[in-house]
Amino acid sequence: VALAVALYSRRLSCPTAFPSAMHGFSGSTFVPNFERLPFLLGLDERMAQCAEGSPRIFVYETSERWSRPLLECTEGLTATEAWIPLQVFRSTCRVERAEEAELFLVPWYARCLHFRGQRVPDAHRLRDSLFSYANDSLDLLLAGLPHFEARRRDHVFVFAEEHWPVPIGVFSPGGILGDSIILSPEAHPLECSSGSGCTHMPWHRRHVAVPSFVDSWRTAVLRRFNRDLEDR
């Protein structure tokens, strides 16, 4: 299994820590997601069924600059930013015509792409770089979203961890994402700087806290050991 994953990863430029041997586990950190490869690679034709009355969602097909490499960005707790767009894209909630949409979801693997560019072993320097995203990168992303200016309130962005990948002013009232919907597992994201350390960011009025990603292998283990309430 690990060899098969390694071949997929090499082919798709995805260095996912081969091999890994820790705590009695031998293989790859990507192995827990191996059975989901057909879904990740678009080979599974099944569609997730949305409940009646669910919003109609247009998912932007952003360029590889913002949503690649696929496999490397779909493992680990911060993979939320990749899995949510993938799951919505392959669901009955998705609409192909923007005119029919109630919401617009923007695939952007911001956290994954940022850390792929970090080759600094010093933890403090790495922390200080968390908010080093250039404003022009966000401007470039938004420039490729043809419906953003007219419908900012209906656009949805996913940020996978406590360090949101854009400067704090972006989310302030009047900021460019101040009226957009933000999905994040972190209810109290942080703003960090080398001088003052980390403080909680101001509350964003359209921030929705969501569960973080848990891989399919661990989900199956949890289900296997699940008990009825009266047996717990």
Coordinates of C-alpha atoms in Angstrom, one line a residue:
V1 CA 0.0 0.0 0.0
A2 CA 2.8 2.4 1.0
L3 CA 4.6 1.7 -2.3
A4 CA 1.4 2.5 -4.3
V5 CA 0.9 5.7 -2.5
A6 CA 4.6 6.6 -3.0
L7 CA 4.2 6.1 -6.8
Y8 CA 1.1 8.3 -6.8
S9 CA 2.9 11.0 -4.8
R10 CA 6.0 11.0 -7.0
R11 CA 3.9 11.2 -10.1
L12 CA 1.9 14.2 -8.7
S13 CA 4.9 15.9 -7.1
C14 CA 3.7 15.2 -3.6
P15 CA 6.5 14.5 -1.1
T16 CA 4.5 13.1 1.8
A17 CA 7.2 11.8 4.1
F18 CA 8.2 8.4 2.8
P19 CA 8.9 6.3 4.8
S20 CA 7.5 7.0 8.2
A21 CA 8.2 4.8 11.2
M22 CA 6.9 6.1 14.6
H23 CA 4.8 4.8 17.4
G24 CA 4.8 1.3 15.9
F25 CA 3.5 2.6 12.5
S26 CA 5.5 1.8 9.4
G27 CA 4.5 3.4 6.1
S28 CA 3.5 6.8 5.0
T29 CA 1.7 9.7 6.7
F30 CA -0.6 9.6 3.6
V31 CA -1.6 6.0 4.0
P32 CA -4.8 6.8 6.1
N33 CA -6.2 8.6 3.0
F34 CA -5.2 5.9 0.5
E35 CA -8.7 4.5 0.1
R36 CA -9.9 8.0 -0.8
L37 CA -7.6 8.3 -3.7
P38 CA -10.3 7.6 -6.3
F39 CA -12.3 10.5 -4.8
L40 CA -9.2 12.8 -4.7
L41 CA -8.2 12.0 -8.3
G42 CA -11.8 12.4 -9.6
L43 CA -12.2 8.7 -10.4
D44 CA -15.2 8.2 -8.1
E45 CA -18.3 9.2 -9.9
R46 CA -20.6 9.1 -6.8
M47 CA -22.0 12.5 -5.7
A48 CA -22.6 13.5 -2.1
Q49 CA -26.3 14.1 -1.7
C50 CA -27.2 17.5 -0.1
A51 CA -30.4 17.8 2.0
E52 CA -33.5 19.4 0.6
G53 CA -33.3 23.2 0.9
S54 CA -29.4 23.3 0.9
P55 CA -27.9 26.4 -0.8
R56 CA -26.9 26.2 -4.4
I57 CA -23.1 26.6 -4.5
F58 CA -20.8 27.7 -7.4
V59 CA -17.3 26.3 -6.9
Y60 CA -14.6 28.3 -8.7
E61 CA -12.2 26.3 -10.7
T62 CA -9.1 28.3 -9.5
S63 CA -5.8 27.8 -11.2
E64 CA -3.1 25.4 -9.9
R65 CA -1.4 28.4 -8.4
W66 CA -4.0 28.4 -5.6
S67 CA -5.2 24.7 -5.4
R68 CA -2.2 22.4 -5.9
P69 CA -0.5 20.1 -5.2
L70 CA -3.5 18.0 -4.5
L71 CA -2.3 15.1 -2.5
E72 CA 0.2 17.0 -0.3
C73 CA -2.5 19.4 0.7
T74 CA -5.1 16.8 1.6
E75 CA -3.4 15.1 4.5
G76 CA -3.1 16.3 8.1
L77 CA -5.5 18.3 10.3
T78 CA -5.2 21.4 8.2
A79 CA -6.4 19.6 5.1
T80 CA -9.8 21.2 5.8
E81 CA -9.0 23.9 3.3
A82 CA -8.7 21.3 0.5
W83 CA -11.4 18.8 1.5
I84 CA -14.3 21.2 1.8
P85 CA -14.0 22.5 -1.7
L86 CA -13.5 19.0 -3.1
Q87 CA -16.5 17.6 -1.3
V88 CA -18.8 20.5 -2.4
F89 CA -17.5 20.3 -5.9
R90 CA -18.6 16.6 -6.0
S91 CA -22.0 17.1 -4.4
T92 CA -25.5 17.8 -5.6
C93 CA -25.3 21.3 -4.0
R94 CA -23.0 22.5 -6.7
V95 CA -24.3 24.4 -9.7
E96 CA -22.3 25.0 -12.9
R97 CA -23.9 28.3 -13.7
A98 CA -22.9 31.2 -11.5
E99 CA -26.3 32.9 -12.2
E100 CA -28.0 30.1 -10.3
A101 CA -25.8 30.2 -7.2
E102 CA -26.6 31.4 -3.8
L103 CA -23.0 31.0 -2.6
F104 CA -19.6 31.1 -4.2
L105 CA -16.9 28.8 -2.8
V106 CA -13.2 29.7 -3.4
P107 CA -10.7 26.8 -3.4
W108 CA -7.5 28.2 -1.9
Y109 CA -4.9 26.0 -0.2
A110 CA -3.3 29.0 1.5
R111 CA -1.9 27.3 4.6
C112 CA -0.5 24.4 2.6
L113 CA 1.1 26.5 -0.1
H114 CA 2.6 28.8 2.5
F115 CA 4.3 26.1 4.5
R116 CA 5.5 24.3 1.3
G117 CA 7.6 27.4 0.7
Q118 CA 9.1 27.4 4.2
R119 CA 12.5 25.7 4.5
V120 CA 13.4 27.4 7.9
P121 CA 14.1 24.9 10.7
D122 CA 13.9 27.5 13.5
A123 CA 10.4 27.4 15.0
H124 CA 10.4 31.1 16.1
R125 CA 11.3 32.3 12.6
L126 CA 8.7 30.0 11.1
R127 CA 6.0 31.5 13.4
D128 CA 7.1 35.0 12.5
S129 CA 6.6 34.1 8.8
L130 CA 3.0 33.1 9.3
F131 CA 1.6 36.5 8.5
S132 CA 4.2 37.3 5.7
Y133 CA 1.6 36.7 3.0
A134 CA 1.9 39.5 0.5
N135 CA -1.3 41.5 -0.1
D136 CA -0.7 41.3 -3.8
S137 CA -1.2 37.5 -3.6
L138 CA -4.7 38.0 -2.2
D139 CA -5.4 40.8 -4.8
L140 CA -4.3 38.4 -7.6
L141 CA -6.6 35.6 -6.3
L142 CA -9.6 38.0 -6.0
A143 CA -8.9 39.4 -9.5
G144 CA -9.5 35.9 -10.9
L145 CA -13.0 35.7 -9.3
P146 CA -15.4 37.4 -11.7
H147 CA -18.3 37.5 -9.3
F148 CA -16.5 38.7 -6.2
E149 CA -17.0 42.5 -6.5
A150 CA -20.7 42.2 -7.2
R151 CA -21.4 39.6 -4.5
R152 CA -18.8 39.8 -1.8
R153 CA -21.3 38.7 0.9
D154 CA -22.0 35.4 -0.9
H155 CA -18.3 34.3 -1.3
V156 CA -17.0 31.7 1.0
F157 CA -13.3 31.2 2.0
V158 CA -11.9 28.3 4.1
F159 CA -9.0 28.9 6.4
A160 CA -7.7 25.7 8.0
E161 CA -6.0 26.7 11.2
E162 CA -5.6 29.5 13.8
H163 CA -3.3 31.5 11.7
W164 CA -5.4 33.0 8.9
P165 CA -3.3 33.7 5.8
V166 CA -4.0 37.3 5.2
P167 CA -3.3 40.6 7.2
I168 CA -5.8 41.4 10.0
G169 CA -7.2 44.5 8.2
V170 CA -8.6 42.3 5.5
F171 CA -11.3 41.1 7.9
S172 CA -12.1 44.4 9.6
P173 CA -15.3 46.3 8.7
G174 CA -14.7 47.8 5.3
G175 CA -11.9 45.3 4.6
I176 CA -12.0 43.4 1.4
L177 CA -13.1 40.1 3.1
G178 CA -15.1 41.9 5.9
D179 CA -18.4 40.9 4.4
S180 CA -17.5 37.5 3.1
I181 CA -18.2 34.2 4.8
I182 CA -15.2 32.6 6.5
L183 CA -15.2 28.9 7.4
S184 CA -12.5 27.8 9.9
P185 CA -12.0 25.1 12.6
E186 CA -10.6 27.9 14.8
A187 CA -13.1 30.0 16.7
H188 CA -10.4 32.3 18.0
P189 CA -7.7 32.8 15.3
L190 CA -4.5 34.5 16.1
E191 CA -2.5 37.5 14.9
C192 CA 1.2 37.1 15.5
S193 CA 4.2 39.4 15.1
S194 CA 7.8 39.1 16.2
G195 CA 7.5 42.1 18.5
S196 CA 4.2 41.5 20.4
G197 CA 3.8 37.7 20.1
C198 CA 0.3 36.4 19.4
T199 CA -3.1 37.9 20.2
H200 CA -6.6 36.9 19.3
M201 CA -8.0 38.6 16.2
P202 CA -11.1 40.7 16.4
W203 CA -14.4 38.8 15.9
H204 CA -15.4 38.4 12.3
R205 CA -19.2 38.7 12.2
R206 CA -19.6 36.1 9.4
H207 CA -17.1 33.6 10.7
V208 CA -18.5 30.0 10.9
A209 CA -16.6 27.5 13.0
V210 CA -16.5 24.1 11.3
P211 CA -15.0 20.7 12.3
S212 CA -11.5 20.1 11.2
F213 CA -10.5 17.4 8.8
V214 CA -10.2 13.8 10.1
D215 CA -8.9 11.2 7.6
S216 CA -11.0 8.3 6.6
W217 CA -8.8 5.7 8.3
R218 CA -9.2 7.3 11.7
T219 CA -12.9 8.0 11.1
A220 CA -13.3 4.2 10.5
V221 CA -11.5 3.4 13.7
L222 CA -13.7 5.7 15.7
R223 CA -16.8 4.2 14.2
R224 CA -15.5 0.7 14.9
F225 CA -15.1 1.4 18.6
N226 CA -18.2 3.6 18.9
R227 CA -20.7 2.5 21.5
D228 CA -24.4 3.2 22.1
L229 CA -24.9 6.0 24.7
E230 CA -26.1 3.6 27.4
D231 CA -22.9 1.5 27.0
R232 CA -20.5 4.4 27.3

